[in-house]
């Protein structure tokens, strides 16, 4: 896998993450290509996410994205990704990427 382009950035705060929140992928300027991956990091407190398109994450349900780990490379379906705060006031930073094999 190689990163072809960074297409945009989104920061989700506790206000966004108080309820299950979807990503808003940013298309690459000039080409309009949609991202197919994202680097993510959580700050302050952990975030939980689901990506099956069916399960709504809660503070106890979903995959935990802890604080203090290297950026997480997500390569699933960005349209199905939903995140929620686990507790406290987290920030989820998302860098959208266009990757190829």
mmCIF file of N, CA and C in Angstrom:
data_model
loop_
_atom_site.group_PDB
_atom_site.id
_atom_site.type_symbol
_atom_site.label_atom_id
_atom_site.label_comp_id
_atom_site.label_asym_id
_atom_site.label_seq_id
_atom_site.Cartn_x
_atom_site.Cartn_y
_atom_site.Cartn_z
ATOM 1 N N UNK A 1 0.818 -1.169 0.000
ATOM 2 C CA UNK A 1 0.000 0.000 0.000
ATOM 3 C C UNK A 1 0.873 1.247 0.000
ATOM 4 N N UNK A 2 0.451 2.217 -0.770
ATOM 5 C CA UNK A 2 1.168 3.483 -0.752
ATOM 6 C C UNK A 2 0.160 4.625 -0.776
ATOM 7 N N UNK A 3 0.512 5.700 -0.125
ATOM 8 C CA UNK A 3 -0.354 6.865 -0.098
ATOM 9 C C UNK A 3 -0.143 7.637 -1.388
ATOM 10 N N UNK A 4 -1.210 7.839 -2.128
ATOM 11 C CA UNK A 4 -1.164 8.572 -3.387
ATOM 12 C C UNK A 4 -1.395 10.056 -3.145
ATOM 13 N N UNK A 5 -2.331 10.374 -2.236
ATOM 14 C CA UNK A 5 -2.642 11.778 -1.956
ATOM 15 C C UNK A 5 -3.334 11.909 -0.611
ATOM 16 N N UNK A 6 -3.128 13.032 0.017
ATOM 17 C CA UNK A 6 -3.915 13.422 1.183
ATOM 18 C C UNK A 6 -5.043 14.275 0.636
ATOM 19 N N UNK A 7 -6.285 13.901 0.930
ATOM 20 C CA UNK A 7 -7.414 14.615 0.326
ATOM 21 C C UNK A 7 -8.064 15.623 1.255
ATOM 22 N N UNK A 8 -7.825 15.521 2.546
ATOM 23 C CA UNK A 8 -8.428 16.497 3.446
ATOM 24 C C UNK A 8 -8.285 16.107 4.900
ATOM 25 N N UNK A 9 -8.846 16.930 5.773
ATOM 26 C CA UNK A 9 -8.732 16.753 7.215
ATOM 27 C C UNK A 9 -10.072 17.085 7.859
ATOM 28 N N UNK A 10 -10.389 16.379 8.941
ATOM 29 C CA UNK A 10 -11.595 16.656 9.725
ATOM 30 C C UNK A 10 -11.264 16.453 11.194
ATOM 31 N N UNK A 11 -11.743 17.344 12.036
ATOM 32 C CA UNK A 11 -11.556 17.175 13.475
ATOM 33 C C UNK A 11 -12.931 17.067 14.121
ATOM 34 N N UNK A 12 -13.132 15.954 14.827
ATOM 35 C CA UNK A 12 -14.373 15.740 15.547
ATOM 36 C C UNK A 12 -14.105 16.010 17.023
ATOM 37 N N UNK A 13 -14.939 16.813 17.637
ATOM 38 C CA UNK A 13 -14.781 17.163 19.041
ATOM 39 C C UNK A 13 -15.839 16.453 19.877
ATOM 40 N N UNK A 14 -15.780 16.655 21.178
ATOM 41 C CA UNK A 14 -16.753 16.034 22.078
ATOM 42 C C UNK A 14 -18.181 16.416 21.691
ATOM 43 N N UNK A 15 -18.364 17.640 21.206
ATOM 44 C CA UNK A 15 -19.708 18.065 20.777
ATOM 45 C C UNK A 15 -20.213 17.179 19.633
ATOM 46 N N UNK A 16 -19.333 16.841 18.684
ATOM 47 C CA UNK A 16 -19.704 15.948 17.585
ATOM 48 C C UNK A 16 -19.909 14.529 18.089
ATOM 49 N N UNK A 17 -19.026 14.097 18.985
ATOM 50 C CA UNK A 17 -18.954 12.695 19.386
ATOM 51 C C UNK A 17 -19.867 12.336 20.560
ATOM 52 N N UNK A 18 -20.698 13.257 21.022
ATOM 53 C CA UNK A 18 -21.617 12.958 22.119
ATOM 54 C C UNK A 18 -22.654 11.925 21.692
ATOM 55 N N UNK A 19 -22.951 11.868 20.411
ATOM 56 C CA UNK A 19 -23.836 10.857 19.831
ATOM 57 C C UNK A 19 -23.078 10.231 18.666
ATOM 58 N N UNK A 20 -23.537 9.084 18.209
ATOM 59 C CA UNK A 20 -22.891 8.412 17.080
ATOM 60 C C UNK A 20 -22.743 9.393 15.919
ATOM 61 N N UNK A 21 -21.525 9.525 15.403
ATOM 62 C CA UNK A 21 -21.239 10.541 14.389
ATOM 63 C C UNK A 21 -20.545 9.908 13.189
ATOM 64 N N UNK A 22 -20.968 10.273 12.003
ATOM 65 C CA UNK A 22 -20.372 9.772 10.765
ATOM 66 C C UNK A 22 -19.247 10.693 10.305
ATOM 67 N N UNK A 23 -18.335 10.121 9.562
ATOM 68 C CA UNK A 23 -17.271 10.909 8.948
ATOM 69 C C UNK A 23 -17.819 11.699 7.766
ATOM 70 N N UNK A 24 -17.112 12.746 7.405
ATOM 71 C CA UNK A 24 -17.444 13.520 6.216
ATOM 72 C C UNK A 24 -16.200 13.548 5.335
ATOM 73 N N UNK A 25 -15.984 12.461 4.556
ATOM 74 C CA UNK A 25 -14.769 12.409 3.742
ATOM 75 C C UNK A 25 -14.641 13.609 2.798
ATOM 76 N N UNK A 26 -13.425 14.103 2.696
ATOM 77 C CA UNK A 26 -13.134 15.251 1.859
ATOM 78 C C UNK A 26 -12.499 14.756 0.564
ATOM 79 N N UNK A 27 -13.117 15.104 -0.572
ATOM 80 C CA UNK A 27 -12.568 14.698 -1.870
ATOM 81 C C UNK A 27 -11.339 15.530 -2.207
ATOM 82 N N UNK A 28 -10.458 14.934 -2.995
ATOM 83 C CA UNK A 28 -9.223 15.609 -3.377
ATOM 84 C C UNK A 28 -9.536 16.812 -4.256
ATOM 85 N N UNK A 29 -8.975 17.954 -3.886
ATOM 86 C CA UNK A 29 -9.181 19.171 -4.667
ATOM 87 C C UNK A 29 -8.615 18.992 -6.074
ATOM 88 N N UNK A 30 -9.334 19.471 -7.048
ATOM 89 C CA UNK A 30 -8.860 19.415 -8.431
ATOM 90 C C UNK A 30 -9.287 18.163 -9.175
ATOM 91 N N UNK A 31 -9.263 16.998 -8.494
ATOM 92 C CA UNK A 31 -9.641 15.758 -9.182
ATOM 93 C C UNK A 31 -11.001 15.241 -8.744
ATOM 94 N N UNK A 32 -11.422 15.601 -7.533
ATOM 95 C CA UNK A 32 -12.697 15.115 -7.017
ATOM 96 C C UNK A 32 -12.665 13.657 -6.599
ATOM 97 N N UNK A 33 -11.454 13.064 -6.526
ATOM 98 C CA UNK A 33 -11.353 11.664 -6.128
ATOM 99 C C UNK A 33 -11.685 11.523 -4.650
ATOM 100 N N UNK A 34 -12.510 10.512 -4.354
ATOM 101 C CA UNK A 34 -12.913 10.264 -2.974
ATOM 102 C C UNK A 34 -11.830 9.469 -2.249
ATOM 103 N N UNK A 35 -11.574 9.765 -0.984
ATOM 104 C CA UNK A 35 -10.582 9.013 -0.220
ATOM 105 C C UNK A 35 -11.057 7.583 0.028
ATOM 106 N N UNK A 36 -10.100 6.683 0.185
ATOM 107 C CA UNK A 36 -10.440 5.283 0.472
ATOM 108 C C UNK A 36 -9.738 4.788 1.736
ATOM 109 N N UNK A 37 -9.191 5.714 2.519
ATOM 110 C CA UNK A 37 -8.530 5.363 3.781
ATOM 111 C C UNK A 37 -8.409 6.635 4.610
ATOM 112 N N UNK A 38 -8.035 6.455 5.890
ATOM 113 C CA UNK A 38 -7.852 7.613 6.758
ATOM 114 C C UNK A 38 -6.889 7.275 7.886
ATOM 115 N N UNK A 39 -6.055 8.240 8.244
ATOM 116 C CA UNK A 39 -5.268 8.165 9.468
ATOM 117 C C UNK A 39 -6.102 8.820 10.561
ATOM 118 N N UNK A 40 -6.144 8.182 11.755
ATOM 119 C CA UNK A 40 -6.932 8.721 12.864
ATOM 120 C C UNK A 40 -6.138 8.683 14.149
ATOM 121 N N UNK A 41 -6.327 9.700 14.971
ATOM 122 C CA UNK A 41 -5.773 9.718 16.325
ATOM 123 C C UNK A 41 -6.817 10.297 17.274
ATOM 124 N N UNK A 42 -6.851 9.738 18.482
ATOM 125 C CA UNK A 42 -7.739 10.237 19.525
ATOM 126 C C UNK A 42 -6.904 10.992 20.544
ATOM 127 N N UNK A 43 -7.424 12.115 21.012
ATOM 128 C CA UNK A 43 -6.749 12.916 22.028
ATOM 129 C C UNK A 43 -7.650 13.068 23.243
ATOM 130 N N UNK A 44 -7.053 13.177 24.394
ATOM 131 C CA UNK A 44 -7.701 13.397 25.692
ATOM 132 C C UNK A 44 -8.335 12.128 26.253
ATOM 133 N N UNK A 45 -9.320 11.551 25.580
ATOM 134 C CA UNK A 45 -9.932 10.292 26.021
ATOM 135 C C UNK A 45 -10.210 9.417 24.811
ATOM 136 N N UNK A 46 -10.505 8.161 25.056
ATOM 137 C CA UNK A 46 -10.718 7.190 23.979
ATOM 138 C C UNK A 46 -12.021 7.442 23.224
ATOM 139 N N UNK A 47 -12.035 6.936 22.004
ATOM 140 C CA UNK A 47 -13.200 6.985 21.133
ATOM 141 C C UNK A 47 -13.529 5.543 20.760
ATOM 142 N N UNK A 48 -14.804 5.224 20.581
ATOM 143 C CA UNK A 48 -15.209 3.903 20.092
ATOM 144 C C UNK A 48 -15.825 4.072 18.716
ATOM 145 N N UNK A 49 -15.632 3.048 17.873
ATOM 146 C CA UNK A 49 -16.220 3.124 16.534
ATOM 147 C C UNK A 49 -16.741 1.766 16.091
ATOM 148 N N UNK A 50 -17.684 1.810 15.166
ATOM 149 C CA UNK A 50 -18.152 0.627 14.447
ATOM 150 C C UNK A 50 -18.073 0.961 12.967
ATOM 151 N N UNK A 51 -17.982 -0.069 12.155
ATOM 152 C CA UNK A 51 -17.881 0.175 10.708
ATOM 153 C C UNK A 51 -18.625 -0.867 9.886
ATOM 154 N N UNK A 52 -19.608 -1.531 10.509
ATOM 155 C CA UNK A 52 -20.364 -2.542 9.771
ATOM 156 C C UNK A 52 -21.596 -1.972 9.090
ATOM 157 N N UNK A 53 -21.897 -0.702 9.321
ATOM 158 C CA UNK A 53 -23.047 -0.078 8.686
ATOM 159 C C UNK A 53 -24.361 -0.372 9.389
ATOM 160 N N UNK A 54 -24.317 -1.167 10.467
ATOM 161 C CA UNK A 54 -25.535 -1.560 11.180
ATOM 162 C C UNK A 54 -25.481 -1.198 12.650
ATOM 163 N N UNK A 55 -24.385 -1.519 13.310
ATOM 164 C CA UNK A 55 -24.264 -1.330 14.757
ATOM 165 C C UNK A 55 -23.937 0.117 15.094
ATOM 166 N N UNK A 56 -24.711 0.684 15.999
ATOM 167 C CA UNK A 56 -24.452 2.040 16.477
ATOM 168 C C UNK A 56 -23.484 1.951 17.655
ATOM 169 N N UNK A 57 -22.368 2.653 17.594
ATOM 170 C CA UNK A 57 -21.430 2.594 18.720
ATOM 171 C C UNK A 57 -22.004 3.294 19.948
ATOM 172 N N UNK A 58 -21.576 2.838 21.115
ATOM 173 C CA UNK A 58 -21.917 3.476 22.384
ATOM 174 C C UNK A 58 -20.630 3.569 23.194
ATOM 175 N N UNK A 59 -20.725 4.086 24.402
ATOM 176 C CA UNK A 59 -19.552 4.169 25.272
ATOM 177 C C UNK A 59 -19.015 2.786 25.624
ATOM 178 N N UNK A 60 -19.825 1.739 25.430
ATOM 179 C CA UNK A 60 -19.405 0.372 25.758
ATOM 180 C C UNK A 60 -19.387 -0.568 24.560
ATOM 181 N N UNK A 61 -19.919 -0.140 23.429
ATOM 182 C CA UNK A 61 -19.999 -0.997 22.234
ATOM 183 C C UNK A 61 -19.182 -0.372 21.121
ATOM 184 N N UNK A 62 -18.340 -1.161 20.512
ATOM 185 C CA UNK A 62 -17.522 -0.706 19.399
ATOM 186 C C UNK A 62 -16.058 -0.961 19.675
ATOM 187 N N UNK A 63 -15.257 -0.723 18.687
ATOM 188 C CA UNK A 63 -13.816 -0.916 18.794
ATOM 189 C C UNK A 63 -13.222 0.337 19.418
ATOM 190 N N UNK A 64 -12.378 0.132 20.420
ATOM 191 C CA UNK A 64 -11.780 1.258 21.144
ATOM 192 C C UNK A 64 -10.556 1.787 20.389
ATOM 193 N N UNK A 65 -10.554 3.068 20.152
ATOM 194 C CA UNK A 65 -9.390 3.768 19.613
ATOM 195 C C UNK A 65 -8.809 4.567 20.778
ATOM 196 N N UNK A 66 -7.785 4.010 21.445
ATOM 197 C CA UNK A 66 -7.270 4.649 22.662
ATOM 198 C C UNK A 66 -6.426 5.883 22.370
ATOM 199 N N UNK A 67 -6.198 6.632 23.408
ATOM 200 C CA UNK A 67 -5.333 7.810 23.363
ATOM 201 C C UNK A 67 -3.880 7.342 23.437
ATOM 202 N N UNK A 68 -2.984 8.065 22.784
ATOM 203 C CA UNK A 68 -1.563 7.819 22.951
ATOM 204 C C UNK A 68 -0.965 6.751 22.054
ATOM 205 N N UNK A 69 -1.692 6.315 21.047
ATOM 206 C CA UNK A 69 -1.127 5.347 20.113
ATOM 207 C C UNK A 69 -0.782 6.071 18.813
ATOM 208 N N UNK A 70 0.094 5.454 18.043
ATOM 209 C CA UNK A 70 0.457 6.023 16.743
ATOM 210 C C UNK A 70 -0.802 6.157 15.893
ATOM 211 N N UNK A 71 -0.800 7.037 14.912
ATOM 212 C CA UNK A 71 -1.988 7.170 14.071
ATOM 213 C C UNK A 71 -2.451 5.808 13.544
ATOM 214 N N UNK A 72 -3.745 5.606 13.626
ATOM 215 C CA UNK A 72 -4.396 4.377 13.196
ATOM 216 C C UNK A 72 -4.772 4.526 11.728
ATOM 217 N N UNK A 73 -4.366 3.576 10.887
ATOM 218 C CA UNK A 73 -4.717 3.599 9.475
ATOM 219 C C UNK A 73 -5.992 2.804 9.283
ATOM 220 N N UNK A 74 -7.062 3.479 8.927
ATOM 221 C CA UNK A 74 -8.357 2.832 8.679
ATOM 222 C C UNK A 74 -8.541 2.680 7.181
ATOM 223 N N UNK A 75 -8.765 1.437 6.730
ATOM 224 C CA UNK A 75 -8.948 1.180 5.305
ATOM 225 C C UNK A 75 -10.273 0.505 4.998
ATOM 226 N N UNK A 76 -11.257 0.667 5.873
ATOM 227 C CA UNK A 76 -12.578 0.099 5.632
ATOM 228 C C UNK A 76 -13.446 1.072 4.844
ATOM 229 N N UNK A 77 -14.738 0.777 4.827
ATOM 230 C CA UNK A 77 -15.699 1.618 4.128
ATOM 231 C C UNK A 77 -15.935 2.886 4.950
ATOM 232 N N UNK A 78 -15.452 4.012 4.480
ATOM 233 C CA UNK A 78 -15.574 5.266 5.216
ATOM 234 C C UNK A 78 -17.037 5.660 5.421
ATOM 235 N N UNK A 79 -17.916 5.263 4.509
ATOM 236 C CA UNK A 79 -19.337 5.597 4.627
ATOM 237 C C UNK A 79 -19.998 4.873 5.798
ATOM 238 N N UNK A 80 -19.449 3.734 6.210
ATOM 239 C CA UNK A 80 -20.024 2.953 7.309
ATOM 240 C C UNK A 80 -19.434 3.300 8.669
ATOM 241 N N UNK A 81 -18.408 4.110 8.715
ATOM 242 C CA UNK A 81 -17.701 4.428 9.951
ATOM 243 C C UNK A 81 -18.549 5.361 10.822
ATOM 244 N N UNK A 82 -18.755 4.976 12.081
ATOM 245 C CA UNK A 82 -19.457 5.796 13.067
ATOM 246 C C UNK A 82 -18.633 5.809 14.340
ATOM 247 N N UNK A 83 -18.488 6.964 14.967
ATOM 248 C CA UNK A 83 -17.685 7.088 16.184
ATOM 249 C C UNK A 83 -18.498 7.756 17.280
ATOM 250 N N UNK A 84 -18.081 7.502 18.529
ATOM 251 C CA UNK A 84 -18.704 8.117 19.693
ATOM 252 C C UNK A 84 -17.649 8.234 20.790
ATOM 253 N N UNK A 85 -17.824 9.195 21.674
ATOM 254 C CA UNK A 85 -16.873 9.304 22.780
ATOM 255 C C UNK A 85 -17.091 8.160 23.760
ATOM 256 N N UNK A 86 -16.005 7.689 24.362
ATOM 257 C CA UNK A 86 -16.121 6.663 25.392
ATOM 258 C C UNK A 86 -16.429 7.326 26.729
ATOM 259 N N UNK A 87 -15.818 8.464 26.973
ATOM 260 C CA UNK A 87 -16.085 9.289 28.153
ATOM 261 C C UNK A 87 -15.318 10.592 27.980
ATOM 262 N N UNK A 88 -15.576 11.548 28.842
ATOM 263 C CA UNK A 88 -14.799 12.777 28.814
ATOM 264 C C UNK A 88 -15.017 13.629 27.580
ATOM 265 N N UNK A 89 -13.941 14.293 27.156
ATOM 266 C CA UNK A 89 -14.015 15.232 26.033
ATOM 267 C C UNK A 89 -12.919 14.934 25.003
ATOM 268 N N UNK A 90 -13.094 13.868 24.224
ATOM 269 C CA UNK A 90 -12.063 13.521 23.254
ATOM 270 C C UNK A 90 -12.108 14.405 22.011
ATOM 271 N N UNK A 91 -11.036 14.327 21.280
ATOM 272 C CA UNK A 91 -10.953 14.886 19.938
ATOM 273 C C UNK A 91 -10.485 13.756 19.032
ATOM 274 N N UNK A 92 -11.139 13.589 17.907
ATOM 275 C CA UNK A 92 -10.730 12.598 16.905
ATOM 276 C C UNK A 92 -10.260 13.364 15.679
ATOM 277 N N UNK A 93 -8.964 13.272 15.379
ATOM 278 C CA UNK A 93 -8.402 13.919 14.189
ATOM 279 C C UNK A 93 -8.328 12.898 13.073
ATOM 280 N N UNK A 94 -8.838 13.281 11.904
ATOM 281 C CA UNK A 94 -8.925 12.374 10.763
ATOM 282 C C UNK A 94 -8.274 13.027 9.551
ATOM 283 N N UNK A 95 -7.288 12.373 8.977
ATOM 284 C CA UNK A 95 -6.676 12.802 7.722
ATOM 285 C C UNK A 95 -7.110 11.823 6.646
ATOM 286 N N UNK A 96 -7.796 12.312 5.632
ATOM 287 C CA UNK A 96 -8.309 11.465 4.564
ATOM 288 C C UNK A 96 -7.222 11.216 3.517
ATOM 289 N N UNK A 97 -7.160 9.968 3.064
ATOM 290 C CA UNK A 97 -6.094 9.545 2.150
ATOM 291 C C UNK A 97 -6.654 8.836 0.936
ATOM 292 N N UNK A 98 -5.947 8.950 -0.142
ATOM 293 C CA UNK A 98 -6.162 8.138 -1.332
ATOM 294 C C UNK A 98 -4.980 7.183 -1.395
ATOM 295 N N UNK A 99 -5.244 5.886 -1.268
ATOM 296 C CA UNK A 99 -4.171 4.888 -1.265
ATOM 297 C C UNK A 99 -4.361 3.915 -2.421
ATOM 298 N N UNK A 100 -3.261 3.279 -2.814
ATOM 299 C CA UNK A 100 -3.315 2.232 -3.846
ATOM 300 C C UNK A 100 -2.414 1.097 -3.413
ATOM 301 N N UNK A 101 -2.588 -0.051 -4.055
ATOM 302 C CA UNK A 101 -1.780 -1.238 -3.710
ATOM 303 C C UNK A 101 -0.390 -1.142 -4.234
#
